[in-house]
Every structure is written in C-alpha cells, then in structure tokens.
Amino acid sequence: MRADGEGRSIVQAPPEPPNDMIRPMRKPRADGQRNRERLLQAAKLAFTELGTDIGLDEIARRADVGIGTLYRHFPTRDAIVEAVYRREVEQLAGAAESLLASMSAGDALQAWMRLCIDYVATKTLMASALAATVGGGNELREKSGRRIIDAMLLLVDRAMAGGDIRRDVEPADLLRALRGFTHDGAGPHWQASVHRLVDILMDGLRVRRDEQATSGPSRTRASARAELLGGVAGVQPDPVRAATGRDVADRAAGGIDDGDLLAPAQRGP
C-alpha cells in the first residue's frame, strides 16, 4: 500500500511471478514413460537370460539409456526386480479383458492359461530374487494373487455363459491342473510341453456340439473366489489343505511365484 500525491491510500496488486515460474502440473513426460518401459522390458529379458545378478549397467545398455536414467526410475536392484514383477502381474491380469474382446470366451480362457505358463517360465528364472525382494511384501503378494484369480474367474464365467466349457467346472479344478503342469518344469522344452497339456485340458473342458451344457456350476462365483482366496466367507478349506497343511488359496493369494497358484517350476540339479 502507498499514498498518492493527495495523501490517499492506494492498494497495490502483488507482483506477478516471472513467466518461467508459472508451471502447470504436468503428467510424466512421454519419453520418461517410454524409458521406463524399455528398462522393464530389457530387465525382464536380461533376468531370464542371465539371472537377476546381471549388472544394472548391462540393463541400461540393453534399454539404450544411460545408467543415470535407470537410477532415476529404479534406485536399487530390488526396485527394478519388484517393478518387473508388478508389470508381469498387471499384464497377465489385464490380458483377460483384452482376450475376451478379440475371441470367443473358450478360446480366451485357453490363450490366458497359455500366458500363465509363460508367466511361470519368467518367474522360475527370477525366483531367488523375488523371494528376497517380494517375499516379505505380503500386501503386494496378496494383491497380485487376487488380480490373477479374478481374471481366471472372469474367463471361466464367460466361457460357461457362452456354452464353451462344461458348467460343472470349478475354478479350483483349473488351479490344480495348472499347478500340476508347472510343478516339474525342468529341461529345455518343458514350456512347450505344458502348452500342449493346456490344449489337451481345454479339449476336455469344451462342450461338444452334440452335448447340452445343462448342469449348472456347483457353486457361485463368490464362494469359488472365497475358497481360492483363503477359505473366507464360511467356505470350507480345500481338501488339499488337510493333506498338506497348506491351503491352496493361501498360497495362491501370494501370486505366481509364491505358491500353488502356478508356482515356479522346480529346476533340476
């Protein structure tokens, strides 16, 4: 405030900030997002080829970015291992909707189970790093398991509703089958072999043209999901629990690398 020549007070507006200080909130830069995706893809391939002990500078080189760019996105090795894990979970869970949009529900279920096998193959080679990095993060593991279970339930529901698969199929049936398929994944060709097993399984699940899918599912989706997620909501524990002392769903909720929901294949000596 100042006085004019006649002694009257004049209120002055606050000075405007320089133009270079007026910066609207911006979304992450597109090139930053691209660099992050390139780093994650390069890290995934490097981990599967050479193991998670590979130097971070090699990951940066493969992504064609500087090591400083890598550290800006992922300050530690654990950070990039966890980010690869999260990305794999998101891609597998998100694949259900995209597959349903492009093919019949039965074909989508078959394609998704094949993706599960590919996912396990990646986790097999990252298992030791994930055990150290993600193993203690129960919240992350449980969230990952729920995303994957919900994707499987969606596909099973749609395939039943469309008459593509038998209506007496339980989601836990598929869980047990996939768990068994990936239990002993040693050798150079195990992944292709398991893909064939998925195809054989789907042949048995499909409703033949001369059949009527008249029998309904034995349980609701809510109760099936409850069993898979840990026997909550009054659902009795899975029979496997009594024999092994480990609930299928407790381990399933941990995500692909943490238990019976597509546990990592056991490597040979």
mmCIF file with all atom_site columns, N, CA, C and O in Angstrom, residues 186-223:
data_model
loop_
_atom_site.group_PDB
_atom_site.id
_atom_site.type_symbol
_atom_site.label_atom_id
_atom_site.label_alt_id
_atom_site.label_comp_id
_atom_site.label_asym_id
_atom_site.label_entity_id
_atom_site.label_seq_id
_atom_site.pdbx_PDB_ins_code
_atom_site.Cartn_x
_atom_site.Cartn_y
_atom_site.Cartn_z
_atom_site.occupancy
_atom_site.B_iso_or_equiv
_atom_site.pdbx_formal_charge
_atom_site.auth_seq_id
_atom_site.auth_comp_id
_atom_site.auth_asym_id
_atom_site.auth_atom_id
_atom_site.pdbx_PDB_model_num
ATOM 1   N N  . ALA A 1 186 ? 11.559  -78.671 -15.493 1.00 0.00 ? 186 ALA A N  1
ATOM 2   C CA . ALA A 1 186 ? 12.982  -78.694 -15.801 1.00 0.00 ? 186 ALA A CA 1
ATOM 3   C C  . ALA A 1 186 ? 13.172  -79.102 -17.261 1.00 0.00 ? 186 ALA A C  1
ATOM 4   O O  . ALA A 1 186 ? 12.311  -79.719 -17.864 1.00 0.00 ? 186 ALA A O  1
ATOM 5   N N  . GLY A 1 187 ? 14.325  -78.777 -17.800 1.00 0.00 ? 187 GLY A N  1
ATOM 6   C CA . GLY A 1 187 ? 14.615  -79.177 -19.164 1.00 0.00 ? 187 GLY A CA 1
ATOM 7   C C  . GLY A 1 187 ? 14.298  -78.084 -20.158 1.00 0.00 ? 187 GLY A C  1
ATOM 8   O O  . GLY A 1 187 ? 13.530  -77.169 -19.879 1.00 0.00 ? 187 GLY A O  1
ATOM 9   N N  . PRO A 1 188 ? 14.881  -78.182 -21.337 1.00 0.00 ? 188 PRO A N  1
ATOM 10  C CA . PRO A 1 188 ? 14.773  -77.088 -22.310 1.00 0.00 ? 188 PRO A CA 1
ATOM 11  C C  . PRO A 1 188 ? 13.404  -76.955 -22.969 1.00 0.00 ? 188 PRO A C  1
ATOM 12  O O  . PRO A 1 188 ? 13.089  -75.908 -23.504 1.00 0.00 ? 188 PRO A O  1
ATOM 13  N N  . HIS A 1 189 ? 12.588  -77.999 -22.930 1.00 0.00 ? 189 HIS A N  1
ATOM 14  C CA . HIS A 1 189 ? 11.338  -77.963 -23.691 1.00 0.00 ? 189 HIS A CA 1
ATOM 15  C C  . HIS A 1 189 ? 10.102  -78.077 -22.794 1.00 0.00 ? 189 HIS A C  1
ATOM 16  O O  . HIS A 1 189 ? 9.017   -78.346 -23.295 1.00 0.00 ? 189 HIS A O  1
ATOM 17  N N  . TRP A 1 190 ? 10.253  -77.839 -21.499 1.00 0.00 ? 190 TRP A N  1
ATOM 18  C CA . TRP A 1 190 ? 9.107   -78.037 -20.602 1.00 0.00 ? 190 TRP A CA 1
ATOM 19  C C  . TRP A 1 190 ? 7.971   -77.076 -20.923 1.00 0.00 ? 190 TRP A C  1
ATOM 20  O O  . TRP A 1 190 ? 6.798   -77.437 -20.827 1.00 0.00 ? 190 TRP A O  1
ATOM 21  N N  . GLN A 1 191 ? 8.299   -75.860 -21.334 1.00 0.00 ? 191 GLN A N  1
ATOM 22  C CA . GLN A 1 191 ? 7.263   -74.858 -21.580 1.00 0.00 ? 191 GLN A CA 1
ATOM 23  C C  . GLN A 1 191 ? 6.360   -75.274 -22.747 1.00 0.00 ? 191 GLN A C  1
ATOM 24  O O  . GLN A 1 191 ? 5.132   -75.186 -22.657 1.00 0.00 ? 191 GLN A O  1
ATOM 25  N N  . ALA A 1 192 ? 6.955   -75.748 -23.831 1.00 0.00 ? 192 ALA A N  1
ATOM 26  C CA . ALA A 1 192 ? 6.165   -76.205 -24.979 1.00 0.00 ? 192 ALA A CA 1
ATOM 27  C C  . ALA A 1 192 ? 5.320   -77.415 -24.594 1.00 0.00 ? 192 ALA A C  1
ATOM 28  O O  . ALA A 1 192 ? 4.166   -77.553 -25.025 1.00 0.00 ? 192 ALA A O  1
ATOM 29  N N  . SER A 1 193 ? 5.884   -78.293 -23.765 1.00 0.00 ? 193 SER A N  1
ATOM 30  C CA . SER A 1 193 ? 5.129   -79.462 -23.316 1.00 0.00 ? 193 SER A CA 1
ATOM 31  C C  . SER A 1 193 ? 3.910   -79.046 -22.509 1.00 0.00 ? 193 SER A C  1
ATOM 32  O O  . SER A 1 193 ? 2.816   -79.599 -22.684 1.00 0.00 ? 193 SER A O  1
ATOM 33  N N  . VAL A 1 194 ? 4.080   -78.066 -21.639 1.00 0.00 ? 194 VAL A N  1
ATOM 34  C CA . VAL A 1 194 ? 2.960   -77.615 -20.802 1.00 0.00 ? 194 VAL A CA 1
ATOM 35  C C  . VAL A 1 194 ? 1.912   -76.906 -21.645 1.00 0.00 ? 194 VAL A C  1
ATOM 36  O O  . VAL A 1 194 ? 0.708   -77.013 -21.380 1.00 0.00 ? 194 VAL A O  1
ATOM 37  N N  . HIS A 1 195 ? 2.320   -76.183 -22.676 1.00 0.00 ? 195 HIS A N  1
ATOM 38  C CA . HIS A 1 195 ? 1.344   -75.595 -23.597 1.00 0.00 ? 195 HIS A CA 1
ATOM 39  C C  . HIS A 1 195 ? 0.463   -76.681 -24.210 1.00 0.00 ? 195 HIS A C  1
ATOM 40  O O  . HIS A 1 195 ? -0.755  -76.507 -24.350 1.00 0.00 ? 195 HIS A O  1
ATOM 41  N N  . ARG A 1 196 ? 1.083   -77.796 -24.572 1.00 0.00 ? 196 ARG A N  1
ATOM 42  C CA . ARG A 1 196 ? 0.293   -78.898 -25.129 1.00 0.00 ? 196 ARG A CA 1
ATOM 43  C C  . ARG A 1 196 ? -0.679  -79.453 -24.093 1.00 0.00 ? 196 ARG A C  1
ATOM 44  O O  . ARG A 1 196 ? -1.827  -79.798 -24.421 1.00 0.00 ? 196 ARG A O  1
ATOM 45  N N  . LEU A 1 197 ? -0.241  -79.539 -22.848 1.00 0.00 ? 197 LEU A N  1
ATOM 46  C CA . LEU A 1 197 ? -1.125  -80.028 -21.790 1.00 0.00 ? 197 LEU A CA 1
ATOM 47  C C  . LEU A 1 197 ? -2.320  -79.090 -21.585 1.00 0.00 ? 197 LEU A C  1
ATOM 48  O O  . LEU A 1 197 ? -3.435  -79.541 -21.331 1.00 0.00 ? 197 LEU A O  1
ATOM 49  N N  . VAL A 1 198 ? -2.081  -77.790 -21.690 1.00 0.00 ? 198 VAL A N  1
ATOM 50  C CA . VAL A 1 198 ? -3.187  -76.831 -21.598 1.00 0.00 ? 198 VAL A CA 1
ATOM 51  C C  . VAL A 1 198 ? -4.189  -77.074 -22.718 1.00 0.00 ? 198 VAL A C  1
ATOM 52  O O  . VAL A 1 198 ? -5.412  -77.057 -22.499 1.00 0.00 ? 198 VAL A O  1
ATOM 53  N N  . ASP A 1 199 ? -3.693  -77.321 -23.919 1.00 0.00 ? 199 ASP A N  1
ATOM 54  C CA . ASP A 1 199 ? -4.584  -77.574 -25.051 1.00 0.00 ? 199 ASP A CA 1
ATOM 55  C C  . ASP A 1 199 ? -5.393  -78.857 -24.837 1.00 0.00 ? 199 ASP A C  1
ATOM 56  O O  . ASP A 1 199 ? -6.590  -78.919 -25.154 1.00 0.00 ? 199 ASP A O  1
ATOM 57  N N  . ILE A 1 200 ? -4.742  -79.888 -24.298 1.00 0.00 ? 200 ILE A N  1
ATOM 58  C CA . ILE A 1 200 ? -5.448  -81.140 -24.010 1.00 0.00 ? 200 ILE A CA 1
ATOM 59  C C  . ILE A 1 200 ? -6.506  -80.914 -22.937 1.00 0.00 ? 200 ILE A C  1
ATOM 60  O O  . ILE A 1 200 ? -7.640  -81.420 -23.036 1.00 0.00 ? 200 ILE A O  1
ATOM 61  N N  . LEU A 1 201 ? -6.162  -80.152 -21.903 1.00 0.00 ? 201 LEU A N  1
ATOM 62  C CA . LEU A 1 201 ? -7.129  -79.833 -20.853 1.00 0.00 ? 201 LEU A CA 1
ATOM 63  C C  . LEU A 1 201 ? -8.345  -79.126 -21.429 1.00 0.00 ? 201 LEU A C  1
ATOM 64  O O  . LEU A 1 201 ? -9.491  -79.466 -21.109 1.00 0.00 ? 201 LEU A O  1
ATOM 65  N N  . MET A 1 202 ? -8.118  -78.146 -22.302 1.00 0.00 ? 202 MET A N  1
ATOM 66  C CA . MET A 1 202 ? -9.233  -77.413 -22.885 1.00 0.00 ? 202 MET A CA 1
ATOM 67  C C  . MET A 1 202 ? -10.100 -78.302 -23.756 1.00 0.00 ? 202 MET A C  1
ATOM 68  O O  . MET A 1 202 ? -11.321 -78.142 -23.803 1.00 0.00 ? 202 MET A O  1
ATOM 69  N N  . ASP A 1 203 ? -9.494  -79.263 -24.445 1.00 0.00 ? 203 ASP A N  1
ATOM 70  C CA . ASP A 1 203 ? -10.292 -80.203 -25.238 1.00 0.00 ? 203 ASP A CA 1
ATOM 71  C C  . ASP A 1 203 ? -11.270 -80.962 -24.352 1.00 0.00 ? 203 ASP A C  1
ATOM 72  O O  . ASP A 1 203 ? -12.411 -81.246 -24.754 1.00 0.00 ? 203 ASP A O  1
ATOM 73  N N  . GLY A 1 204 ? -10.836 -81.292 -23.139 1.00 0.00 ? 204 GLY A N  1
ATOM 74  C CA . GLY A 1 204 ? -11.715 -81.991 -22.213 1.00 0.00 ? 204 GLY A CA 1
ATOM 75  C C  . GLY A 1 204 ? -12.763 -81.098 -21.587 1.00 0.00 ? 204 GLY A C  1
ATOM 76  O O  . GLY A 1 204 ? -13.837 -81.570 -21.190 1.00 0.00 ? 204 GLY A O  1
ATOM 77  N N  . LEU A 1 205 ? -12.476 -79.815 -21.489 1.00 0.00 ? 205 LEU A N  1
ATOM 78  C CA . LEU A 1 205 ? -13.418 -78.875 -20.876 1.00 0.00 ? 205 LEU A CA 1
ATOM 79  C C  . LEU A 1 205 ? -14.512 -78.434 -21.840 1.00 0.00 ? 205 LEU A C  1
ATOM 80  O O  . LEU A 1 205 ? -15.609 -78.057 -21.406 1.00 0.00 ? 205 LEU A O  1
ATOM 81  N N  . ARG A 1 206 ? -14.233 -78.454 -23.116 1.00 0.00 ? 206 ARG A N  1
ATOM 82  C CA . ARG A 1 206 ? -15.177 -77.899 -24.082 1.00 0.00 ? 206 ARG A CA 1
ATOM 83  C C  . ARG A 1 206 ? -16.427 -78.767 -24.201 1.00 0.00 ? 206 ARG A C  1
ATOM 84  O O  . ARG A 1 206 ? -16.377 -79.990 -24.069 1.00 0.00 ? 206 ARG A O  1
ATOM 85  N N  . VAL A 1 207 ? -17.537 -78.110 -24.455 1.00 0.00 ? 207 VAL A N  1
ATOM 86  C CA . VAL A 1 207 ? -18.804 -78.797 -24.691 1.00 0.00 ? 207 VAL A CA 1
ATOM 87  C C  . VAL A 1 207 ? -18.866 -79.186 -26.155 1.00 0.00 ? 207 VAL A C  1
ATOM 88  O O  . VAL A 1 207 ? -18.724 -78.336 -27.041 1.00 0.00 ? 207 VAL A O  1
ATOM 89  N N  . ARG A 1 208 ? -19.066 -80.474 -26.425 1.00 0.00 ? 208 ARG A N  1
ATOM 90  C CA . ARG A 1 208 ? -19.158 -80.927 -27.814 1.00 0.00 ? 208 ARG A CA 1
ATOM 91  C C  . ARG A 1 208 ? -20.492 -80.504 -28.420 1.00 0.00 ? 208 ARG A C  1
ATOM 92  O O  . ARG A 1 208 ? -21.477 -80.267 -27.727 1.00 0.00 ? 208 ARG A O  1
ATOM 93  N N  . ARG A 1 209 ? -20.504 -80.423 -29.714 1.00 0.00 ? 209 ARG A N  1
ATOM 94  C CA . ARG A 1 209 ? -21.694 -79.934 -30.424 1.00 0.00 ? 209 ARG A CA 1
ATOM 95  C C  . ARG A 1 209 ? -22.921 -80.800 -30.156 1.00 0.00 ? 209 ARG A C  1
ATOM 96  O O  . ARG A 1 209 ? -24.044 -80.317 -30.174 1.00 0.00 ? 209 ARG A O  1
ATOM 97  N N  . ASP A 1 210 ? -22.707 -82.101 -29.904 1.00 0.00 ? 210 ASP A N  1
ATOM 98  C CA . ASP A 1 210 ? -23.846 -82.989 -29.691 1.00 0.00 ? 210 ASP A CA 1
ATOM 99  C C  . ASP A 1 210 ? -24.255 -83.075 -28.223 1.00 0.00 ? 210 ASP A C  1
ATOM 100 O O  . ASP A 1 210 ? -25.069 -83.894 -27.844 1.00 0.00 ? 210 ASP A O  1
ATOM 101 N N  . GLU A 1 211 ? -23.658 -82.212 -27.372 1.00 0.00 ? 211 GLU A N  1
ATOM 102 C CA . GLU A 1 211 ? -23.985 -82.222 -25.954 1.00 0.00 ? 211 GLU A CA 1
ATOM 103 C C  . GLU A 1 211 ? -24.726 -80.946 -25.572 1.00 0.00 ? 211 GLU A C  1
ATOM 104 O O  . GLU A 1 211 ? -24.609 -79.909 -26.228 1.00 0.00 ? 211 GLU A O  1
ATOM 105 N N  . GLN A 1 212 ? -25.445 -81.022 -24.502 1.00 0.00 ? 212 GLN A N  1
ATOM 106 C CA . GLN A 1 212 ? -26.111 -79.855 -23.933 1.00 0.00 ? 212 GLN A CA 1
ATOM 107 C C  . GLN A 1 212 ? -25.474 -79.556 -22.583 1.00 0.00 ? 212 GLN A C  1
ATOM 108 O O  . GLN A 1 212 ? -25.338 -80.443 -21.745 1.00 0.00 ? 212 GLN A O  1
ATOM 109 N N  . ALA A 1 213 ? -25.062 -78.307 -22.398 1.00 0.00 ? 213 ALA A N  1
ATOM 110 C CA . ALA A 1 213 ? -24.456 -77.909 -21.122 1.00 0.00 ? 213 ALA A CA 1
ATOM 111 C C  . ALA A 1 213 ? -25.578 -77.582 -20.146 1.00 0.00 ? 213 ALA A C  1
ATOM 112 O O  . ALA A 1 213 ? -25.870 -76.431 -19.864 1.00 0.00 ? 213 ALA A O  1
ATOM 113 N N  . THR A 1 214 ? -26.222 -78.628 -19.643 1.00 0.00 ? 214 THR A N  1
ATOM 114 C CA . THR A 1 214 ? -27.421 -78.420 -18.833 1.00 0.00 ? 214 THR A CA 1
ATOM 115 C C  . THR A 1 214 ? -27.126 -78.281 -17.353 1.00 0.00 ? 214 THR A C  1
ATOM 116 O O  . THR A 1 214 ? -27.817 -77.574 -16.642 1.00 0.00 ? 214 THR A O  1
ATOM 117 N N  . SER A 1 215 ? -26.127 -78.994 -16.848 1.00 0.00 ? 215 SER A N  1
ATOM 118 C CA . SER A 1 215 ? -25.856 -78.922 -15.417 1.00 0.00 ? 215 SER A CA 1
ATOM 119 C C  . SER A 1 215 ? -25.181 -77.614 -15.078 1.00 0.00 ? 215 SER A C  1
ATOM 120 O O  . SER A 1 215 ? -24.297 -77.151 -15.782 1.00 0.00 ? 215 SER A O  1
ATOM 121 N N  . GLY A 1 216 ? -25.613 -77.011 -13.983 1.00 0.00 ? 216 GLY A N  1
ATOM 122 C CA . GLY A 1 216 ? -25.085 -75.720 -13.597 1.00 0.00 ? 216 GLY A CA 1
ATOM 123 C C  . GLY A 1 216 ? -23.818 -75.848 -12.780 1.00 0.00 ? 216 GLY A C  1
ATOM 124 O O  . GLY A 1 216 ? -23.437 -76.934 -12.360 1.00 0.00 ? 216 GLY A O  1
ATOM 125 N N  . PRO A 1 217 ? -23.139 -74.746 -12.548 1.00 0.00 ? 217 PRO A N  1
ATOM 126 C CA . PRO A 1 217 ? -21.944 -74.767 -11.723 1.00 0.00 ? 217 PRO A CA 1
ATOM 127 C C  . PRO A 1 217 ? -22.306 -75.179 -10.304 1.00 0.00 ? 217 PRO A C  1
ATOM 128 O O  . PRO A 1 217 ? -23.385 -74.887 -9.813  1.00 0.00 ? 217 PRO A O  1
ATOM 129 N N  . SER A 1 218 ? -21.387 -75.867 -9.655  1.00 0.00 ? 218 SER A N  1
ATOM 130 C CA . SER A 1 218 ? -21.684 -76.389 -8.324  1.00 0.00 ? 218 SER A CA 1
ATOM 131 C C  . SER A 1 218 ? -21.658 -75.309 -7.263  1.00 0.00 ? 218 SER A C  1
ATOM 132 O O  . SER A 1 218 ? -22.199 -75.503 -6.179  1.00 0.00 ? 218 SER A O  1
ATOM 133 N N  . ARG A 1 219 ? -21.045 -74.164 -7.526  1.00 0.00 ? 219 ARG A N  1
ATOM 134 C CA . ARG A 1 219 ? -21.014 -73.091 -6.541  1.00 0.00 ? 219 ARG A CA 1
ATOM 135 C C  . ARG A 1 219 ? -21.064 -71.740 -7.234  1.00 0.00 ? 219 ARG A C  1
ATOM 136 O O  . ARG A 1 219 ? -20.802 -71.635 -8.422  1.00 0.00 ? 219 ARG A O  1
ATOM 137 N N  . THR A 1 220 ? -21.364 -70.717 -6.467  1.00 0.00 ? 220 THR A N  1
ATOM 138 C CA . THR A 1 220 ? -21.390 -69.378 -7.018  1.00 0.00 ? 220 THR A CA 1
ATOM 139 C C  . THR A 1 220 ? -19.967 -68.873 -7.195  1.00 0.00 ? 220 THR A C  1
ATOM 140 O O  . THR A 1 220 ? -19.016 -69.381 -6.593  1.00 0.00 ? 220 THR A O  1
ATOM 141 N N  . ARG A 1 221 ? -19.862 -67.830 -8.002  1.00 0.00 ? 221 ARG A N  1
ATOM 142 C CA . ARG A 1 221 ? -18.539 -67.231 -8.192  1.00 0.00 ? 221 ARG A CA 1
ATOM 143 C C  . ARG A 1 221 ? -17.989 -66.713 -6.875  1.00 0.00 ? 221 ARG A C  1
ATOM 144 O O  . ARG A 1 221 ? -16.800 -66.837 -6.592  1.00 0.00 ? 221 ARG A O  1
ATOM 145 N N  . ALA A 1 222 ? -18.845 -66.124 -6.050  1.00 0.00 ? 222 ALA A N  1
ATOM 146 C CA . ALA A 1 222 ? -18.376 -65.569 -4.780  1.00 0.00 ? 222 ALA A CA 1
ATOM 147 C C  . ALA A 1 222 ? -17.776 -66.644 -3.888  1.00 0.00 ? 222 ALA A C  1
ATOM 148 O O  . ALA A 1 222 ? -16.715 -66.449 -3.282  1.00 0.00 ? 222 ALA A O  1
ATOM 149 N N  . SER A 1 223 ? -18.431 -67.793 -3.810  1.00 0.00 ? 223 SER A N  1
ATOM 150 C CA . SER A 1 223 ? -17.902 -68.842 -2.950  1.00 0.00 ? 223 SER A CA 1
ATOM 151 C C  . SER A 1 223 ? -16.642 -69.463 -3.537  1.00 0.00 ? 223 SER A C  1
ATOM 152 O O  . SER A 1 223 ? -15.712 -69.816 -2.813  1.00 0.00 ? 223 SER A O  1
#
